Amino acid sequence: MKRRVWDLAHGRSGDKGDVCNMGLIARSGEAWEVLKREVTEERVKAHFGDLIKGSVTRYELPNIHALNFVCRGALDGGGTLSLRSDHLGKVMYTWLLRMEIDDE
Amino acid sequence: MKSVKLGTGLAFWGDSLRPAIDMVERADIQYMCCDHLAELTMAILSKQKSKNPDLGYTTDIIPFLRGVLVKCRERGIRIVTDSGGANPESCGREVVKLCQELGLYGTKVAVVTGDDIMDRIDELMAEGVDFINTDTGEPLSTVRDRVTQANVYIGSEGIVRALEQGADIVICGRVTDAALYLGPMIHELGWAMDDWEMLGAGTGIAHCIECGGQATGGLYSGGWQDQPNLVGLGYPVTTVFENGEAVLSKTPQTGGSVTVGTVSEQLVYEVMDPANYLSADSNADVSQIRLEQIAPDQVKISNITGKPAPATLKVNMGYRAGFVGEAQFTYTWPDAVKKAKAGLAFLADRLAQVDFKASETRIEYIGHNSMWGPEVIAPPEDPDLAEIVVRFAARCPTKADARKVFTESVPLYNNGPAGAAGIGTRPPIKELYGIWPCLIPREYISVTTTITEVQPEAEGAEP
């Protein structure tokens, strides 16, 4: 069955210079296992295409069932320089929530 | 067990005063901590100071104190703020004047300085501080002649000293956000300045609460529709214990909620590696944090630890990076998308005729792809769209170039494709500042705390 990350998690994103971080919080212990398996660095990088120019690194916060994605070169030079309407990456995570995953 | 109760007053420059006023009236806090500074704020404040040496602090501190200070003094609530921005001394003088106006004699106002290294850059470089860009590896010479401001993120030591000396209000410049909270924790809980586990715990707790309503139901993607009374959102009221644990709550009878979900979202906000949350006072490890709902609107925070603080401090250095010009216009059915593209071509041709220069341009379609851009969502194609809004932005070397973007878009009203509207009025031209991320060994920085006791004005005792 195809589901979206949103079915399994909620999140938030923000900026530090040209780095955007996106946190996902699983809605259940079961969802946490699926997230860890499906939402990989490679898939996140591919899902954002050229919007993320640098690397994507994933970190785990197991006791709150959260994943943190640190995306470099993701804000068009940084919040103070960016021409993007979302120059601070405030809603970057919502695009990640739209990503489709296999949830078998 | 010793504990201290901290309130989050303001969480950004321009934040509303209502949550702070509600809090001093209804919550039994000992400290109210306020963060006004974001990455760009220091560049803006430095620009203000360069035009007027009395400015350069976040002026919202004055209406804030006007709203809460009398009550805080009555109840012994001490205030810690970074509203000093680029000019803590001037901010301190204004706060002293306000205390005099309110008749709050005897109030001790502390000013913490030492973060501003703008005048020392060349001397520090001569001594071997390289200020290499930690993101790109480039040398500072790339932008040196355009640097307008350089401030070090200093830690809590100046705040702790001020509190030890009895300060009622502590005004800082660019301290870390966490220090505003960690200072009172260290002072009240007796943590040593090298008790890395506790300083790490305190830093992690501070991170959970420094953004105010973002921990109490504001911006909550996990259930925004279930948050009661968002307009009356309560800000965090947090009891921190000497063992490094805390209970995060909020002002009674306010909107929003405190749940494991709301705190989790704030915890992951603007965090890089959660096992190495670097700050001036510690290298906190929040990766194994535990959050537990112990009562309605009460979340217990535990299992944060820390390692020794880094040998270097982070520098916030801003440099002039040109200007941004923007134009926005709307086309309607029929053929809204075709017309929008023709309108953009029209604008591009006009700009070419006036020798327009830009290092980068961007086109976004509002309502279609403006948040992620063409990198993620291709421009619209649907021929039946009722309307589409186009935003064109350009990064330009001069203000004159930036201004051309709007000026050359105005003829779209009369001379371009049919059905254009919503061009708007001439926008102000925004100057851009780049942030140059770099480090400085901490031994080059010394923090000074100056305390003024407020006296009646006639007897005058300016800081």
PDB file of C-alpha atoms in Angstrom, chain B residues 224-447:
ATOM      1  CA  TRP B 224      -2.845  22.411  14.923  1.00  0.00           C
ATOM      2  CA  GLN B 225      -6.595  22.069  14.576  1.00  0.00           C
ATOM      3  CA  ASP B 226      -6.861  20.631  18.109  1.00  0.00           C
ATOM      4  CA  GLN B 227      -5.037  23.503  19.820  1.00  0.00           C
ATOM      5  CA  PRO B 228      -7.462  25.580  21.878  1.00  0.00           C
ATOM      6  CA  ASN B 229      -7.330  29.371  21.723  1.00  0.00           C
ATOM      7  CA  LEU B 230      -4.161  29.836  19.655  1.00  0.00           C
ATOM      8  CA  VAL B 231      -4.648  33.581  19.769  1.00  0.00           C
ATOM      9  CA  GLY B 232      -4.280  33.403  23.550  1.00  0.00           C
ATOM     10  CA  LEU B 233      -1.346  30.972  23.378  1.00  0.00           C
ATOM     11  CA  GLY B 234       0.471  30.471  26.676  1.00  0.00           C
ATOM     12  CA  TYR B 235       4.266  30.539  26.706  1.00  0.00           C
ATOM     13  CA  PRO B 236       6.493  27.986  28.459  1.00  0.00           C
ATOM     14  CA  VAL B 237       6.825  27.986  32.234  1.00  0.00           C
ATOM     15  CA  THR B 238       9.556  25.513  33.099  1.00  0.00           C
ATOM     16  CA  THR B 239      10.779  24.134  36.389  1.00  0.00           C
ATOM     17  CA  VAL B 240      14.388  22.992  36.121  1.00  0.00           C
ATOM     18  CA  PHE B 241      15.778  20.698  38.820  1.00  0.00           C
ATOM     19  CA  GLU B 242      19.368  20.453  40.002  1.00  0.00           C
ATOM     20  CA  ASN B 243      19.654  16.908  38.600  1.00  0.00           C
ATOM     21  CA  GLY B 244      19.219  18.245  35.059  1.00  0.00           C
ATOM     22  CA  GLU B 245      15.580  17.266  34.645  1.00  0.00           C
ATOM     23  CA  ALA B 246      12.729  19.670  34.025  1.00  0.00           C
ATOM     24  CA  VAL B 247       8.969  19.962  33.807  1.00  0.00           C
ATOM     25  CA  LEU B 248       7.762  22.072  30.913  1.00  0.00           C
ATOM     26  CA  SER B 249       4.345  23.662  31.379  1.00  0.00           C
ATOM     27  CA  LYS B 250       2.706  26.955  30.429  1.00  0.00           C
ATOM     28  CA  THR B 251       0.879  29.885  31.971  1.00  0.00           C
ATOM     29  CA  PRO B 252      -2.430  28.741  33.519  1.00  0.00           C
ATOM     30  CA  GLN B 253      -5.667  29.596  31.662  1.00  0.00           C
ATOM     31  CA  THR B 254      -4.004  30.244  28.327  1.00  0.00           C
ATOM     32  CA  GLY B 255      -4.356  28.700  24.868  1.00  0.00           C
ATOM     33  CA  GLY B 256      -2.373  25.958  23.218  1.00  0.00           C
ATOM     34  CA  SER B 257      -1.185  22.829  24.997  1.00  0.00           C
ATOM     35  CA  VAL B 258       1.964  21.135  26.243  1.00  0.00           C
ATOM     36  CA  THR B 259       2.262  17.556  25.057  1.00  0.00           C
ATOM     37  CA  VAL B 260       5.044  15.155  24.142  1.00  0.00           C
ATOM     38  CA  GLY B 261       4.205  16.017  20.545  1.00  0.00           C
ATOM     39  CA  THR B 262       4.450  19.794  20.888  1.00  0.00           C
ATOM     40  CA  VAL B 263       7.736  19.562  22.784  1.00  0.00           C
ATOM     41  CA  SER B 264       9.146  16.998  20.327  1.00  0.00           C
ATOM     42  CA  GLU B 265       8.524  19.329  17.396  1.00  0.00           C
ATOM     43  CA  GLN B 266      10.360  22.141  19.131  1.00  0.00           C
ATOM     44  CA  LEU B 267      13.190  19.822  20.144  1.00  0.00           C
ATOM     45  CA  VAL B 268      13.994  18.974  16.516  1.00  0.00           C
ATOM     46  CA  TYR B 269      13.729  22.618  15.421  1.00  0.00           C
ATOM     47  CA  GLU B 270      17.047  23.984  14.169  1.00  0.00           C
ATOM     48  CA  VAL B 271      19.100  21.129  15.577  1.00  0.00           C
ATOM     49  CA  MET B 272      21.969  19.627  13.606  1.00  0.00           C
ATOM     50  CA  ASP B 273      23.573  16.496  15.153  1.00  0.00           C
ATOM     51  CA  PRO B 274      21.463  15.909  18.287  1.00  0.00           C
ATOM     52  CA  ALA B 275      24.358  14.126  20.034  1.00  0.00           C
ATOM     53  CA  ASN B 276      26.548  17.205  19.566  1.00  0.00           C
ATOM     54  CA  TYR B 277      24.452  20.314  20.063  1.00  0.00           C
ATOM     55  CA  LEU B 278      27.317  22.774  20.205  1.00  0.00           C
ATOM     56  CA  SER B 279      26.952  25.891  22.253  1.00  0.00           C
ATOM     57  CA  ALA B 280      29.312  28.252  24.038  1.00  0.00           C
ATOM     58  CA  ASP B 281      28.680  26.601  27.428  1.00  0.00           C
ATOM     59  CA  SER B 282      28.583  22.939  26.497  1.00  0.00           C
ATOM     60  CA  ASN B 283      28.324  20.282  23.853  1.00  0.00           C
ATOM     61  CA  ALA B 284      24.880  19.003  24.721  1.00  0.00           C
ATOM     62  CA  ASP B 285      23.624  15.541  23.831  1.00  0.00           C
ATOM     63  CA  VAL B 286      19.855  15.529  23.342  1.00  0.00           C
ATOM     64  CA  SER B 287      19.852  12.371  21.230  1.00  0.00           C
ATOM     65  CA  GLN B 288      18.608  10.159  24.077  1.00  0.00           C
ATOM     66  CA  ILE B 289      16.120  12.686  25.518  1.00  0.00           C
ATOM     67  CA  ARG B 290      13.009  11.328  27.196  1.00  0.00           C
ATOM     68  CA  LEU B 291       9.709  13.199  27.240  1.00  0.00           C
ATOM     69  CA  GLU B 292       6.826  12.089  29.420  1.00  0.00           C
ATOM     70  CA  GLN B 293       3.344  13.526  29.907  1.00  0.00           C
ATOM     71  CA  ILE B 294       3.013  13.616  33.697  1.00  0.00           C
ATOM     72  CA  ALA B 295      -0.167  15.727  33.879  1.00  0.00           C
ATOM     73  CA  PRO B 296      -2.268  17.809  31.508  1.00  0.00           C
ATOM     74  CA  ASP B 297       0.003  20.488  29.991  1.00  0.00           C
ATOM     75  CA  GLN B 298       3.030  19.158  31.870  1.00  0.00           C
ATOM     76  CA  VAL B 299       5.842  17.308  30.139  1.00  0.00           C
ATOM     77  CA  LYS B 300       8.811  15.952  32.033  1.00  0.00           C
ATOM     78  CA  ILE B 301      12.144  16.300  30.233  1.00  0.00           C
ATOM     79  CA  SER B 302      14.983  13.963  31.202  1.00  0.00           C
ATOM     80  CA  ASN B 303      18.015  12.050  29.973  1.00  0.00           C
ATOM     81  CA  ILE B 304      19.849  14.964  28.346  1.00  0.00           C
ATOM     82  CA  THR B 305      23.571  15.041  28.969  1.00  0.00           C
ATOM     83  CA  GLY B 306      26.654  16.849  27.764  1.00  0.00           C
ATOM     84  CA  LYS B 307      30.326  16.855  26.995  1.00  0.00           C
ATOM     85  CA  PRO B 308      32.959  19.584  27.420  1.00  0.00           C
ATOM     86  CA  ALA B 309      32.255  22.881  25.688  1.00  0.00           C
ATOM     87  CA  PRO B 310      34.122  23.384  22.415  1.00  0.00           C
ATOM     88  CA  ALA B 311      37.465  25.213  22.531  1.00  0.00           C
ATOM     89  CA  THR B 312      36.167  27.669  19.961  1.00  0.00           C
ATOM     90  CA  LEU B 313      33.188  30.016  19.956  1.00  0.00           C
ATOM     91  CA  LYS B 314      30.948  30.646  16.974  1.00  0.00           C
ATOM     92  CA  VAL B 315      31.115  34.069  15.341  1.00  0.00           C
ATOM     93  CA  ASN B 316      28.161  35.745  13.662  1.00  0.00           C
ATOM     94  CA  MET B 317      29.722  37.933  10.985  1.00  0.00           C
ATOM     95  CA  GLY B 318      27.579  39.784   8.481  1.00  0.00           C
ATOM     96  CA  TYR B 319      28.684  41.238   5.135  1.00  0.00           C
ATOM     97  CA  ARG B 320      26.941  43.343   2.526  1.00  0.00           C
ATOM     98  CA  ALA B 321      25.778  41.125  -0.320  1.00  0.00           C
ATOM     99  CA  GLY B 322      23.825  43.330  -2.713  1.00  0.00           C
ATOM    100  CA  PHE B 323      20.122  44.070  -2.979  1.00  0.00           C
ATOM    101  CA  VAL B 324      16.996  42.176  -3.854  1.00  0.00           C
ATOM    102  CA  GLY B 325      14.472  43.465  -6.380  1.00  0.00           C
ATOM    103  CA  GLU B 326      11.018  41.926  -6.594  1.00  0.00           C
ATOM    104  CA  ALA B 327       7.972  42.125  -8.830  1.00  0.00           C
ATOM    105  CA  GLN B 328       4.689  40.308  -8.493  1.00  0.00           C
ATOM    106  CA  PHE B 329       1.731  40.174 -10.853  1.00  0.00           C
ATOM    107  CA  THR B 330      -1.385  38.132 -11.473  1.00  0.00           C
ATOM    108  CA  TYR B 331      -3.001  36.851 -14.668  1.00  0.00           C
ATOM    109  CA  THR B 332      -6.486  35.436 -14.988  1.00  0.00           C
ATOM    110  CA  TRP B 333      -8.411  32.992 -17.158  1.00  0.00           C
ATOM    111  CA  PRO B 334      -8.474  32.460 -20.087  1.00  0.00           C
ATOM    112  CA  ASP B 335      -4.907  31.326 -20.728  1.00  0.00           C
ATOM    113  CA  ALA B 336      -3.629  32.569 -17.362  1.00  0.00           C
ATOM    114  CA  VAL B 337      -0.470  30.459 -17.548  1.00  0.00           C
ATOM    115  CA  LYS B 338       0.360  31.428 -21.147  1.00  0.00           C
ATOM    116  CA  LYS B 339      -0.136  35.082 -20.298  1.00  0.00           C
ATOM    117  CA  ALA B 340       1.999  34.800 -17.171  1.00  0.00           C
ATOM    118  CA  LYS B 341       4.867  33.384 -19.205  1.00  0.00           C
ATOM    119  CA  ALA B 342       4.419  36.096 -21.857  1.00  0.00           C
ATOM    120  CA  GLY B 343       4.390  38.696 -19.080  1.00  0.00           C
ATOM    121  CA  LEU B 344       7.679  37.343 -17.706  1.00  0.00           C
ATOM    122  CA  ALA B 345       9.211  37.495 -21.199  1.00  0.00           C
ATOM    123  CA  PHE B 346       7.971  41.067 -21.525  1.00  0.00           C
ATOM    124  CA  LEU B 347       9.610  41.959 -18.210  1.00  0.00           C
ATOM    125  CA  ALA B 348      12.865  40.246 -19.196  1.00  0.00           C
ATOM    126  CA  ASP B 349      13.006  42.206 -22.463  1.00  0.00           C
ATOM    127  CA  ARG B 350      12.342  45.505 -20.741  1.00  0.00           C
ATOM    128  CA  LEU B 351      15.042  44.772 -18.143  1.00  0.00           C
ATOM    129  CA  ALA B 352      17.519  43.947 -20.896  1.00  0.00           C
ATOM    130  CA  GLN B 353      16.807  47.343 -22.487  1.00  0.00           C
ATOM    131  CA  VAL B 354      17.796  49.191 -19.296  1.00  0.00           C
ATOM    132  CA  ASP B 355      21.102  47.367 -18.799  1.00  0.00           C
ATOM    133  CA  PHE B 356      19.796  45.444 -15.795  1.00  0.00           C
ATOM    134  CA  LYS B 357      22.390  43.486 -13.819  1.00  0.00           C
ATOM    135  CA  ALA B 358      21.662  40.571 -11.507  1.00  0.00           C
ATOM    136  CA  SER B 359      23.758  37.710 -10.188  1.00  0.00           C
ATOM    137  CA  GLU B 360      20.742  35.443  -9.759  1.00  0.00           C
ATOM    138  CA  THR B 361      17.042  35.495 -10.603  1.00  0.00           C
ATOM    139  CA  ARG B 362      14.132  33.375  -9.458  1.00  0.00           C
ATOM    140  CA  ILE B 363      10.609  32.765 -10.719  1.00  0.00           C
ATOM    141  CA  GLU B 364       7.938  31.324  -8.470  1.00  0.00           C
ATOM    142  CA  TYR B 365       4.227  30.796  -9.094  1.00  0.00           C
ATOM    143  CA  ILE B 366       2.333  31.619  -5.922  1.00  0.00           C
ATOM    144  CA  GLY B 367      -0.310  29.027  -5.118  1.00  0.00           C
ATOM    145  CA  HIS B 368       1.571  26.491  -7.227  1.00  0.00           C
ATOM    146  CA  ASN B 369       5.269  26.213  -6.349  1.00  0.00           C
ATOM    147  CA  SER B 370       6.342  29.317  -4.423  1.00  0.00           C
ATOM    148  CA  MET B 371       7.528  27.454  -1.326  1.00  0.00           C
ATOM    149  CA  TRP B 372       9.767  24.926  -3.096  1.00  0.00           C
ATOM    150  CA  GLY B 373      10.269  26.488  -6.490  1.00  0.00           C
ATOM    151  CA  PRO B 374      10.857  25.019  -9.915  1.00  0.00           C
ATOM    152  CA  GLU B 375      13.525  22.678  -8.497  1.00  0.00           C
ATOM    153  CA  VAL B 376      10.719  20.622  -6.968  1.00  0.00           C
ATOM    154  CA  ILE B 377       7.503  21.515  -8.813  1.00  0.00           C
ATOM    155  CA  ALA B 378       7.598  22.443 -12.508  1.00  0.00           C
ATOM    156  CA  PRO B 379       5.877  25.686 -13.591  1.00  0.00           C
ATOM    157  CA  PRO B 380       2.104  25.371 -14.080  1.00  0.00           C
ATOM    158  CA  GLU B 381       0.693  24.082 -17.362  1.00  0.00           C
ATOM    159  CA  ASP B 382      -3.065  23.859 -16.697  1.00  0.00           C
ATOM    160  CA  PRO B 383      -4.725  26.005 -19.413  1.00  0.00           C
ATOM    161  CA  ASP B 384      -7.923  26.289 -17.369  1.00  0.00           C
ATOM    162  CA  LEU B 385      -6.462  27.898 -14.211  1.00  0.00           C
ATOM    163  CA  ALA B 386      -8.705  30.700 -12.959  1.00  0.00           C
ATOM    164  CA  GLU B 387      -5.681  32.769 -11.955  1.00  0.00           C
ATOM    165  CA  ILE B 388      -1.973  32.546 -11.336  1.00  0.00           C
ATOM    166  CA  VAL B 389       0.354  34.870  -9.403  1.00  0.00           C
ATOM    167  CA  VAL B 390       3.913  35.273 -10.614  1.00  0.00           C
ATOM    168  CA  ARG B 391       6.774  36.344  -8.367  1.00  0.00           C
ATOM    169  CA  PHE B 392      10.049  37.415  -9.959  1.00  0.00           C
ATOM    170  CA  ALA B 393      13.016  38.152  -7.696  1.00  0.00           C
ATOM    171  CA  ALA B 394      16.593  39.124  -8.483  1.00  0.00           C
ATOM    172  CA  ARG B 395      19.766  39.522  -6.472  1.00  0.00           C
ATOM    173  CA  CYS B 396      21.436  42.678  -7.774  1.00  0.00           C
ATOM    174  CA  PRO B 397      24.786  44.379  -7.205  1.00  0.00           C
ATOM    175  CA  THR B 398      23.268  47.852  -6.737  1.00  0.00           C
ATOM    176  CA  LYS B 399      20.109  49.369  -5.334  1.00  0.00           C
ATOM    177  CA  ALA B 400      19.441  51.016  -8.707  1.00  0.00           C
ATOM    178  CA  ASP B 401      19.421  47.635 -10.433  1.00  0.00           C
ATOM    179  CA  ALA B 402      17.129  46.178  -7.791  1.00  0.00           C
ATOM    180  CA  ARG B 403      14.704  49.054  -8.247  1.00  0.00           C
ATOM    181  CA  LYS B 404      14.438  48.343 -11.988  1.00  0.00           C
ATOM    182  CA  VAL B 405      12.680  45.046 -11.314  1.00  0.00           C
ATOM    183  CA  PHE B 406       9.536  46.738 -10.052  1.00  0.00           C
ATOM    184  CA  THR B 407       9.774  49.800 -12.283  1.00  0.00           C
ATOM    185  CA  GLU B 408       9.981  47.706 -15.437  1.00  0.00           C
ATOM    186  CA  SER B 409       7.088  45.513 -14.317  1.00  0.00           C
ATOM    187  CA  VAL B 410       4.625  48.413 -14.020  1.00  0.00           C
ATOM    188  CA  PRO B 411       3.978  48.696 -17.797  1.00  0.00           C
ATOM    189  CA  LEU B 412       2.510  45.190 -17.632  1.00  0.00           C
ATOM    190  CA  TYR B 413      -0.669  46.941 -16.487  1.00  0.00           C
ATOM    191  CA  ASN B 414      -1.174  48.687 -19.832  1.00  0.00           C
ATOM    192  CA  ASN B 415       1.202  47.380 -22.421  1.00  0.00           C
ATOM    193  CA  GLY B 416       1.564  43.656 -21.794  1.00  0.00           C
ATOM    194  CA  PRO B 417      -0.703  40.636 -22.306  1.00  0.00           C
ATOM    195  CA  ALA B 418      -4.380  41.043 -21.355  1.00  0.00           C
ATOM    196  CA  GLY B 419      -5.687  40.505 -17.857  1.00  0.00           C
ATOM    197  CA  ALA B 420      -2.862  41.616 -15.559  1.00  0.00           C
ATOM    198  CA  ALA B 421      -3.575  42.892 -12.070  1.00  0.00           C
ATOM    199  CA  GLY B 422      -2.217  42.873  -8.542  1.00  0.00           C
ATOM    200  CA  ILE B 423       1.105  44.519  -9.353  1.00  0.00           C
ATOM    201  CA  GLY B 424       0.966  46.424  -6.123  1.00  0.00           C
ATOM    202  CA  THR B 425       2.822  49.516  -5.014  1.00  0.00           C
ATOM    203  CA  ARG B 426       6.531  50.126  -5.161  1.00  0.00           C
ATOM    204  CA  PRO B 427       8.181  47.872  -2.584  1.00  0.00           C
ATOM    205  CA  PRO B 428      11.096  49.024  -0.447  1.00  0.00           C
ATOM    206  CA  ILE B 429      14.423  47.719  -1.721  1.00  0.00           C
ATOM    207  CA  LYS B 430      15.926  45.263   0.730  1.00  0.00           C
ATOM    208  CA  GLU B 431      19.684  45.160   1.262  1.00  0.00           C
ATOM    209  CA  LEU B 432      21.038  41.648   1.614  1.00  0.00           C
ATOM    210  CA  TYR B 433      23.548  40.493   4.181  1.00  0.00           C
ATOM    211  CA  GLY B 434      25.487  37.309   3.943  1.00  0.00           C
ATOM    212  CA  ILE B 435      26.382  35.479   7.118  1.00  0.00           C
ATOM    213  CA  TRP B 436      29.997  34.376   7.312  1.00  0.00           C
ATOM    214  CA  PRO B 437      30.099  31.418   9.694  1.00  0.00           C
ATOM    215  CA  CYS B 438      33.451  31.119  11.450  1.00  0.00           C
ATOM    216  CA  LEU B 439      35.064  30.383  14.797  1.00  0.00           C
ATOM    217  CA  ILE B 440      37.327  32.045  17.324  1.00  0.00           C
ATOM    218  CA  PRO B 441      39.328  30.367  20.117  1.00  0.00           C
ATOM    219  CA  ARG B 442      37.601  31.311  23.363  1.00  0.00           C
ATOM    220  CA  GLU B 443      40.714  32.724  25.022  1.00  0.00           C
ATOM    221  CA  TYR B 444      40.456  35.822  22.791  1.00  0.00           C
ATOM    222  CA  ILE B 445      37.106  36.780  24.288  1.00  0.00           C
ATOM    223  CA  SER B 446      36.551  38.349  27.670  1.00  0.00           C
ATOM    224  CA  VAL B 447      33.102  39.133  28.940  1.00  0.00           C
TER     225      VAL B 447
END
